[in-house]
Amino acid sequence: MERKNILLIGFMGTGKSTVSARLKKEVDTDMLIEKRQGMTISDIFAKKGEEAFRNMETELLKELKSERNLIISCGGGMALRDENAAVMKEAGTVVWLTAEPETILERVKHDDSRPLLRGNKNVEFIGNLLEQRYSKYKAAADVAVAT
């Protein structure tokens, strides 16, 4: 099967947006959803709920799968849906960026735009959430890279 794009997945703070911004033809799914909705991810979570946001991610991913030569930075939870993982595999090579909970906390500690971390900015919470998501990230990925 021809691989068309590179899709970056992983937990928040693992470097998806940073890596994709340094590469040509990057698309950050969170930024694109914010632009289309005219509100931040935090506001979408608050006003429409997490499920609505996850549906927006799925629809955007379906749109992007027919594109070519893109570096796609996927939201941290996008790989959690089996449907999304399957679409990602069709869209290109899936690269899972990883980091230790301590590193993630250091990278996101001053960022208040992450709804899942509100009131939970600590190594224990991040480690538990990483553990819960591990099998989904692993199943979706073609390759893993520690950041």
XYZ file of N, CA and C in Angstrom:
441
model
N 0.844 -1.190 0.000
C 0.000 0.000 0.000
C 0.887 1.250 0.000
N 0.540 2.181 -0.834
C 1.279 3.435 -0.911
C 1.017 4.266 0.346
N 2.083 4.760 0.947
C 1.959 5.636 2.112
C 2.036 7.069 1.628
N 1.058 7.878 2.006
C 0.946 9.216 1.437
C 1.386 10.325 2.377
N 1.132 10.158 3.661
C 1.377 11.219 4.628
C 2.115 10.646 5.829
N 2.561 11.537 6.695
C 3.084 11.145 8.003
C 2.140 11.731 9.035
N 1.623 10.870 9.904
C 0.712 11.298 10.962
C 1.419 11.137 12.297
N 1.483 12.210 13.065
C 2.116 12.191 14.374
C 1.047 12.018 15.436
N 1.201 10.967 16.263
C 0.266 10.732 17.354
C 1.038 10.704 18.660
N 0.313 10.762 19.762
C 0.929 10.663 21.074
C 0.235 11.563 22.064
N 0.629 11.419 23.293
C 0.057 12.178 24.397
C 0.388 13.657 24.246
N -0.413 14.505 24.848
C -0.118 15.943 24.845
C 1.283 16.167 25.414
N 1.984 17.120 24.840
C 3.309 17.454 25.341
C 4.427 16.559 24.845
N 4.134 15.653 23.912
C 5.203 14.787 23.398
C 5.909 15.394 22.199
N 5.406 16.516 21.671
C 6.112 17.227 20.615
C 5.484 17.169 19.240
N 4.248 16.721 19.141
C 3.598 16.603 17.831
C 3.538 17.941 17.101
N 3.055 18.963 17.761
C 2.940 20.286 17.127
C 4.312 20.889 16.840
N 5.239 20.709 17.749
C 6.588 21.244 17.571
C 7.269 20.596 16.377
N 7.206 19.271 16.293
C 7.839 18.550 15.189
C 7.173 18.917 13.868
N 5.849 18.883 13.837
C 5.154 19.148 12.568
C 5.377 20.575 12.084
N 5.494 21.522 12.998
C 5.703 22.922 12.604
C 7.059 23.129 11.937
N 7.992 22.247 12.221
C 9.329 22.378 11.638
C 9.451 21.664 10.298
N 8.400 20.965 9.919
C 8.417 20.220 8.669
C 7.496 20.885 7.657
N 7.724 20.594 6.374
C 6.911 21.196 5.322
C 5.500 20.634 5.320
N 4.554 21.445 4.855
C 3.177 21.041 4.632
C 2.540 20.429 5.874
N 2.708 21.077 7.006
C 2.147 20.531 8.230
C 0.697 20.941 8.431
N -0.059 20.044 9.051
C -1.438 20.308 9.434
C -1.577 19.911 10.893
N -1.978 20.834 11.736
C -2.227 20.556 13.148
C -3.736 20.430 13.313
N -4.224 19.230 13.609
C -5.664 19.003 13.638
C -6.356 19.834 14.713
N -5.721 19.983 15.879
C -6.339 20.799 16.924
C -6.515 22.245 16.454
N -5.470 22.800 15.835
C -5.555 24.189 15.358
C -6.616 24.341 14.271
N -6.701 23.362 13.390
C -7.680 23.429 12.314
C -9.109 23.340 12.859
N -9.323 22.485 13.837
C -10.647 22.386 14.464
C -10.989 23.698 15.165
N -10.025 24.269 15.881
C -10.274 25.556 16.546
C -10.662 26.627 15.532
N -9.950 26.670 14.417
C -10.233 27.670 13.382
C -11.635 27.474 12.812
N -11.970 26.243 12.493
C -13.284 25.961 11.918
C -14.421 26.238 12.893
N -14.212 25.953 14.155
C -15.258 26.139 15.163
C -15.289 27.557 15.719
N -14.217 28.310 15.509
C -14.157 29.667 16.029
C -14.055 29.717 17.545
N -13.476 28.658 18.122
C -13.284 28.615 19.576
C -12.149 27.656 19.904
N -11.620 27.789 21.110
C -10.518 26.933 21.539
C -11.019 25.531 21.850
N -10.081 24.592 21.937
C -10.424 23.218 22.314
C -11.092 23.219 23.685
N -10.563 24.003 24.607
C -11.164 24.085 25.952
C -12.611 24.540 25.869
N -12.892 25.538 25.028
C -14.266 26.022 24.874
C -15.156 24.969 24.215
N -14.605 24.236 23.244
C -15.388 23.163 22.616
C -15.753 22.117 23.655
N -14.791 21.715 24.483
C -15.066 20.744 25.548
C -16.154 21.269 26.477
N -16.041 22.541 26.869
C -16.992 23.130 27.819
C -18.384 23.311 27.224
N -18.455 23.739 25.968
C -19.749 24.081 25.371
C -20.410 22.926 24.629
N -19.591 22.055 24.017
C -20.157 20.992 23.194
C -19.851 19.597 23.734
N -18.855 19.503 24.613
C -18.497 18.225 25.208
C -17.374 17.518 24.481
N -16.741 16.595 25.198
C -15.618 15.859 24.625
C -16.054 14.992 23.446
N -17.218 14.364 23.535
C -17.678 13.499 22.448
C -17.828 14.277 21.140
N -18.372 15.479 21.217
C -18.515 16.306 20.011
C -17.145 16.633 19.430
N -16.190 16.952 20.306
C -14.839 17.237 19.837
C -14.235 16.010 19.165
N -14.398 14.837 19.773
C -13.851 13.601 19.193
C -14.495 13.319 17.828
N -15.773 13.636 17.675
C -16.439 13.475 16.378
C -15.842 14.423 15.340
N -15.528 15.644 15.751
C -14.882 16.604 14.850
C -13.530 16.076 14.393
N -12.769 15.477 15.322
C -11.476 14.896 14.975
C -11.629 13.811 13.914
N -12.599 12.926 14.118
C -12.812 11.822 13.187
C -13.161 12.336 11.798
N -14.059 13.290 11.723
C -14.458 13.840 10.431
C -13.283 14.521 9.726
N -12.487 15.273 10.467
C -11.322 15.932 9.879
C -10.320 14.897 9.376
N -10.089 13.870 10.149
C -9.160 12.820 9.742
C -9.614 12.164 8.444
N -10.903 11.922 8.316
C -11.443 11.342 7.081
C -11.197 12.271 5.891
N -11.319 13.580 6.114
C -11.043 14.553 5.052
C -9.577 14.505 4.622
N -8.691 14.406 5.599
C -7.259 14.503 5.331
C -6.656 13.233 4.734
N -7.347 12.106 4.875
C -6.728 10.843 4.450
C -6.457 10.781 2.948
N -7.161 11.546 2.161
C -6.930 11.512 0.713
C -5.843 12.490 0.266
N -5.335 13.286 1.185
C -4.270 14.240 0.856
C -2.942 13.512 0.681
N -1.970 14.222 0.131
C -0.640 13.649 -0.073
C 0.433 14.583 0.465
N 1.502 13.976 0.949
C 2.712 14.695 1.365
C 2.486 15.685 2.500
N 1.607 15.344 3.421
C 1.379 16.190 4.590
C 2.039 15.582 5.815
N 2.397 16.438 6.738
C 2.775 16.030 8.090
C 1.583 16.433 8.947
N 0.870 15.458 9.497
C -0.362 15.731 10.227
C -0.126 15.510 11.712
N -0.249 16.576 12.484
C -0.139 16.504 13.934
C -1.534 16.244 14.490
N -1.744 15.027 14.985
C -3.060 14.630 15.487
C -3.203 15.003 16.954
N -4.396 15.369 17.348
C -4.666 15.647 18.756
C -4.325 14.437 19.605
N -3.998 14.670 20.869
C -3.549 13.609 21.766
C -4.505 12.449 21.930
N -5.802 12.683 21.756
C -6.779 11.620 21.919
C -7.273 11.012 20.621
N -6.779 11.492 19.497
C -7.316 11.030 18.217
C -7.110 9.535 18.003
N -6.019 8.982 18.434
C -5.732 7.564 18.214
C -6.532 6.645 19.135
N -7.316 7.203 20.035
C -8.051 6.380 20.994
C -9.247 5.674 20.378
N -9.763 6.196 19.288
C -10.869 5.546 18.586
C -10.306 4.570 17.562
N -10.801 3.340 17.587
C -10.349 2.343 16.624
C -10.614 2.799 15.195
N -11.740 3.462 14.977
C -12.079 3.977 13.647
C -11.002 4.949 13.161
N -10.552 5.821 14.048
C -9.518 6.786 13.678
C -8.197 6.089 13.367
N -7.848 5.095 14.173
C -6.595 4.372 13.940
C -6.606 3.732 12.551
N -7.737 3.162 12.164
C -7.848 2.539 10.836
C -7.703 3.579 9.728
N -8.333 4.749 9.903
C -8.228 5.811 8.899
C -6.787 6.309 8.820
N -6.123 6.430 9.970
C -4.725 6.870 9.985
C -3.847 5.927 9.164
N -4.052 4.636 9.341
C -3.250 3.648 8.598
C -3.462 3.801 7.092
N -4.693 4.134 6.686
C -4.978 4.367 5.274
C -4.331 5.656 4.782
N -4.221 6.637 5.683
C -3.742 7.970 5.295
C -2.235 8.057 5.156
N -1.501 7.182 5.833
C -0.050 7.264 5.747
C 0.643 6.498 6.840
N 1.863 6.889 7.119
C 2.680 6.270 8.162
C 2.396 6.975 9.481
N 2.079 6.193 10.506
C 1.717 6.739 11.810
C 2.929 6.649 12.740
N 3.388 7.808 13.195
C 4.554 7.906 14.074
C 4.076 8.318 15.462
N 4.351 7.470 16.436
C 3.942 7.697 17.827
C 5.096 8.365 18.569
N 4.897 9.615 18.977
C 5.890 10.328 19.772
C 5.624 10.045 21.244
N 6.684 9.662 21.967
C 6.537 9.295 23.371
C 7.411 10.187 24.252
N 7.041 10.264 25.518
C 7.837 10.978 26.515
C 7.437 10.467 27.887
N 8.324 10.630 28.834
C 8.057 10.239 30.216
C 7.104 11.253 30.860
N 6.313 10.824 31.861
C 5.375 11.738 32.520
C 6.041 13.000 33.064
N 7.241 12.875 33.597
C 7.949 14.041 34.140
C 8.275 15.050 33.039
N 8.671 14.542 31.889
C 8.979 15.408 30.747
C 7.717 16.107 30.250
N 6.634 15.348 30.159
C 5.363 15.920 29.709
C 4.917 17.025 30.657
N 4.970 16.758 31.953
C 4.569 17.773 32.936
C 5.403 19.039 32.776
N 6.699 18.892 32.600
C 7.569 20.052 32.420
C 7.164 20.856 31.186
N 6.762 20.168 30.121
C 6.395 20.839 28.875
C 5.027 21.516 28.934
N 4.108 20.998 29.729
C 2.733 21.528 29.729
C 2.353 22.288 31.000
N 3.251 22.386 31.954
C 2.882 22.942 33.261
C 2.360 24.377 33.210
N 2.746 25.149 32.217
C 2.275 26.535 32.110
C 1.192 26.713 31.052
N 0.735 25.613 30.494
C -0.270 25.643 29.422
C -1.642 25.327 30.006
N -2.526 26.311 30.003
C -3.864 26.121 30.563
C -4.901 25.771 29.504
N -4.455 25.466 28.290
C -5.392 25.193 27.201
C -5.758 23.713 27.085
N -5.297 22.888 28.002
C -5.519 21.447 27.903
C -6.582 21.017 28.908
N -7.816 20.807 28.423
C -8.932 20.549 29.341
C -8.755 19.323 30.226
N -8.125 18.280 29.744
C -7.970 17.071 30.555
C -6.995 17.252 31.713
N -6.167 18.283 31.648
C -5.198 18.507 32.722
C -5.635 19.556 33.743
N -6.796 20.154 33.548
C -7.265 21.162 34.515
C -7.373 20.525 35.900
N -6.596 21.049 36.818
C -6.595 20.529 38.178
C -5.864 19.201 38.316
N -5.208 18.763 37.260
C -4.536 17.463 37.276
C -3.101 17.542 36.761
N -2.454 18.661 36.937
C -1.085 18.805 36.442
C -0.114 18.208 37.454
N -0.001 16.880 37.389
C 0.940 16.176 38.242
C 1.381 14.890 37.557
N 2.536 14.396 37.950
C 3.136 13.225 37.312
C 2.241 12.003 37.455
N 1.616 11.827 38.606
C 0.771 10.647 38.831
C -0.415 10.614 37.859
N -1.126 11.725 37.713
C -2.268 11.763 36.802
C -1.819 11.522 35.359
N -0.770 12.206 34.949
C -0.266 12.049 33.584
C 0.175 10.607 33.348
N 0.893 10.029 34.302
C 1.335 8.640 34.174
C 0.177 7.669 34.050
N -0.868 7.875 34.842
C -2.051 7.003 34.765
C -2.754 7.127 33.419
N -2.896 8.351 32.930
C -3.550 8.564 31.637
C -2.705 7.973 30.495
N -1.404 8.123 30.599
C -0.517 7.507 29.603
C -0.690 5.989 29.601
N -0.745 5.415 30.770
C -0.912 3.959 30.893
C -2.236 3.499 30.279
N -3.303 4.257 30.512
C -4.615 3.922 29.948
C -4.590 3.976 28.419
N -3.835 4.893 27.859
C -3.817 5.105 26.418
C -2.756 4.281 25.688
N -1.841 3.694 26.408
C -0.690 3.012 25.825
C -1.074 2.023 24.725
N -1.991 1.123 24.995
C -2.327 0.084 24.018
C -2.949 0.663 22.754
N -3.705 1.745 22.882
C -4.311 2.388 21.706
C -3.246 3.046 20.834
N -2.322 3.772 21.477
C -1.240 4.399 20.720
C -0.400 3.330 20.016
N -0.064 2.278 20.747
C 0.768 1.217 20.195
C 0.095 0.551 18.997
N -1.203 0.277 19.118
C -1.942 -0.379 18.027
C -2.029 0.506 16.775
N -2.127 1.807 16.977
C -2.266 2.727 15.845
C -0.951 3.004 15.139
N 0.161 2.861 15.849
C 1.463 3.316 15.349
C 2.154 2.311 14.444
N 2.864 2.842 13.457
C 3.776 2.056 12.647
C 5.172 2.069 13.255
N 5.491 3.167 13.944
C 6.799 3.333 14.550
C 6.646 4.251 15.766
N 7.523 4.060 16.771
C 7.516 4.931 17.943
C 8.857 5.644 18.054
N 8.809 6.919 18.475
C 10.019 7.723 18.631
C 9.938 8.439 19.977
N 10.943 8.232 20.822
C 10.998 8.919 22.110
C 11.461 10.356 21.901
N 10.719 11.289 22.492
C 11.082 12.692 22.354
C 11.641 13.241 23.632
